Amino acid sequence: MASEGINENDNPAIIEGPDEAMVVDLKPADDGLEGSFIWKLNDFSKIKNRMHYSEPFNVAGFSWRVLMFPKGNNTSHLSLYLDVANSSELPYNWSRYAHFKLVIKSQFDEKYDVVKDANHHFNARESDWGFTQFMLLNDLHDQHKGFIVNDQVNIHAFVTVKKLDNTFYMYDSKKETGFVGLKNQGATCYMNSLLQTLFHIPYFRKAVYHMPTTEEDVASTNIPLALQSLFYKVQFHDQSVATKDLTRSFGWDANDSFMQHDVQELNRVLCDKLEEKMKSTTVEGTIQHLFEGHIVNYIECMNVEYKSTRKEPFLDLQLDVKGCKDIYDSFDKYVEIEELAGDNKYRAEGHGLQDAKKGVLFQDFPPVLELQLKRFEYDFQRDSMVKINERYEFPQLLDLDVGNHKYLNADADKSVRNLYELHSVLVHSGGVHGGHYYAFVRPTLEGQWYKFDDERVTKETEAKATEDQFGGEDENPHPGINNPPTFKYTKSSNAYMLVYIRKEDTDRIMCPVTNDDIALHLQQRFKREQEEKERKKKDKSEAHLFTILKVARDADFKLQIGTETYFDLVEHDKVKTFRVRKETPFGKFKEQVAEELGIPVQCQRYWQWAKRQNHTYRPNRPILPAEDSLTVLQVKEQASTHAKNTGMDLKLYLEEYYGPDNIPRPLPLINKGDILLFFKLYDPATSTLSYVGKMFANMNARMMDLTEDINRMAGFPAQEELLLFEEIKFEPNVMCETIDRRTTLSRCQLEDGDIICFQKNTSAEDQIAFSHKSVPDFLEYIRHRQVVHFRRLDKPKDDDITLELSKQHTYEEVTAKLAAQLELSDPALLRLTAHNGYSQQPRPQPFKHYSVERLHDMLVHCHQQMSDILYYEILDIPLPELERLKILKVAFHNHKTEQVEEQQVRLPKESCVEDVLTTFREKMGGGDLVPEGRELRMLEVCYSRIYKVFQANEKIEAINDQYWTLRVEEVPQEERDMAPTDRLINMYHFSRDTSHNAVVHNFGEPFFLRVAETETLGEVKIRIRAKLEITEEEFAKWKFAFVALGRPEYLADSDTITDRFAISKREWGGQWENYLGLEHEDKEKRRPASNHNTRYNYEKPVKIHG
């Protein structure tokens, strides 16, 4: 479907397939074309492919599609991306800039919808973009949230393709606005918006510049220097500024840069860290001076003379958004008085229980007032976080002296005028599971607003920076057939944090910041860094004019062999490099080397390196004096032709000879039939390898003829007996073969550049003490050597033990070496777990005994990438014995349904549920909880509902306690005495949110209750209250309903309960969808622990380690 010419009255395109249905609606946007797309994905559970694409849909002449990884893209999250469907068919230089939003719709309640949006410049290199961690797979499959209903998933995509001309790509933020942006490292927009806000508080910026740093400090490990450098570049440079040095100084790795955090949390952690760094310096107290105010908590008795007060500091204020029209409403709510009366009286010292009023007032406000708007709240009814998108207004001028100083404490200083001007608005666009942050800032508090959106800075109107960020609903700006003009949508972009500056402090806070505020050594340092950056930029732009020559020498071989490298001769990236114009004659290059290294031209001979078929690099062919007239480019091309050297750089070996006086000598002629050999010495006593030199040898000579010369190079007696080996290759396996001393070099098939390794021929007795007896043994060890960092499983971020092991070590050898280091007598008590390179956490399941053969297999993760981390735990019984057992975590509940104890039960896998109950009874030790002879049962509970009662003879091997809660309880006497006509009915606690489709939410502990055939609700209520021991006053607030398929039917006290339940006594409550519901408020007010956690589930807060 072509996008050109489509107007708002066109019908949407509907694409029907056998399993999926799509609806596409195109509408013109202000600066491009907007398309919305609905993907109704049926038979979701039957999708077997790792990647699953939607049908293509057209927006702005491009064919788009949604790409989904149903089981996650190497993560425990559903992965979702927008993809250009026909990218492989487009011209080489195609590109398109688009803003897109992807939504997983809840079919129960739109508040559950998972929404994420992004901007991306789509091109041939990056034709898809999106979210690897779109939403947790556990959340997707949560049946109470309605993402999957009747095996169908609904995905909505909204795409706005921008009509951009060259001005977009040529846009210069500095030129257009006078400001520059900050580069986004992946998901650091939240940090960028905060840094821009802090930068534009000049007093803060000046204090940062005055933090003491030295020439020796390194920005990537020093927070003050990193922040100084970043602020300097933002202030004086013309291009957007990178933040990598700053995040590295925080101690963050690449994963942190791709993990979005909360602006408020980062603000507090950063200010705490800067406050710590500012101590004992000239800027100590800056954070408090700028941002710190004080509140007074008070409790005042109404009938006696008694008042308790407590003064507390604050750096920011969290203001309620829900239920508040504007900031003043929030402040009114903040200082709202709570009455302590009735059962909630206050115990006043010396006066006993008294009626009192409790509240908060402000002692003083700070010069810079940071207001965190509580846009995100935990919804206890839904058991999830939700974003509050309600309309919430904030003024440009905020007067906190309103109402005759009603927000201030009685003894507060009323002479301070608390009138504030709006300085910046930090905005969050998106939903609870992710989104995008940017900031609107008014740098001078006068006139122009600017939008700081990562790298891009633009001028914005006052309305755009303020009113448009109030949130709430708005009418559809692009009406069409699917969305009529009257359709309203909830805006997902709204203010999240506000910064106000007190008017009477404006001159002091908004002071000018000049070069004089920046230490001279910092100016010089930043200038040098900029010059180096400009030089590199110039070099890059002129790179096509130059060739890089990497020149290796014998000194490099001596330095690297045995320390940095063991195979071949040198790592070329660590040798001297020369940047030479391509047209330079090679003879002129020799003169440059002579000048820089002090080696006369006549003492230089160069060899070209060649990459052999076995993937080794060796000097291959000398460059003859006749070739000095060739240009460097010609020599490089010649090297590529003759030596099959396809690298970008020209690699050379500089052959040189020195006399006894260590002065370079002219080079010897290369006789016909001579080859250049290199020699490495291996010492088995110390397991060391070193480079000892080179020599020319005739092809017809025998190795024994070279023995004296080799011994002389090694410093051995002339007749020392040697073992000789040829180092052939090391990938994929080490090949180092013995050389027969009586064989000629020609018969040994030696050639220029070959490496001879040798060692003394020691006695069998001496060899007993050697770890690696020969050169091949040693090289084999080096090839498989691996340093492993072991961490305790309960402290997964802390390196505990580091060991040098072999990748060929077996599981038993690894645990034996680790046990020795831990001084643990039995290695079988150790259990190891692999490292997940994506989450940087332990994998959910440990290794099973004998499940991996070698250390190499333990360290390999996705795509054959290697890790160097393993986690360990010390068991109380040997691992083989433990793995023959089934481990269950079982909770015991008393007659009031309260959990009183949790036990870990370990039994042979062939055991039955009866064995669990017997073991549990023994562990509990009888007593009041489990009296002798009482019958126990085990239940399977999930989401506050009973799903199963286990039979006593049921095998335990298939029971899963990671996804279900196992509960043991005594079978009440009334159930044991049930009459044939009695019913055993499920009793579940629930609440309803009437504002959201009256969805039923279960909570608390479910239980069974015996109900007689003629028993009414009124009679049952008496027994329920007695069982749960609820006060009469509280119980009076409860409602009771028959609930079927999530729909409650409220009952009267006169209703007969069993009329609603057509089930028999032995069906244990029948279908779990039908139950007697106890509706009341969830007093716990806490988030219940998820039953769907993996074995180790770590939340990652913002941390700054520097």
Coordinates of N, CA and C in Angstrom, one line a residue, residues 84-91 94 127:
V84 N 12.8 -2.6 9.4 CA 12.5 -2.2 8.0 C 12.5 -3.5 7.2
A85 N 11.3 -3.9 6.7 CA 11.1 -5.2 6.2 C 11.9 -5.4 4.9
N86 N 12.0 -4.4 4.0 CA 12.7 -4.6 2.8 C 14.1 -4.0 2.7
S87 N 14.8 -3.9 3.8 CA 16.0 -3.2 3.9 C 17.1 -3.8 2.9
S88 N 17.0 -5.1 2.7 CA 18.0 -5.7 1.8 C 17.8 -5.3 0.3
E89 N 16.6 -4.8 0.0 CA 16.3 -4.5 -1.4 C 16.5 -3.0 -1.7
L90 N 16.9 -2.2 -0.6 CA 16.9 -0.7 -0.8 C 18.3 -0.3 -1.2
P91 N 18.4 0.9 -1.8 CA 19.8 1.4 -2.2 C 20.7 1.4 -1.1
W94 N 20.4 4.2 1.7 CA 19.1 4.6 2.2 C 19.1 4.9 3.7
S127 N 19.1 -1.6 10.6 CA 17.7 -1.6 10.0 C 16.7 -2.0 10.9

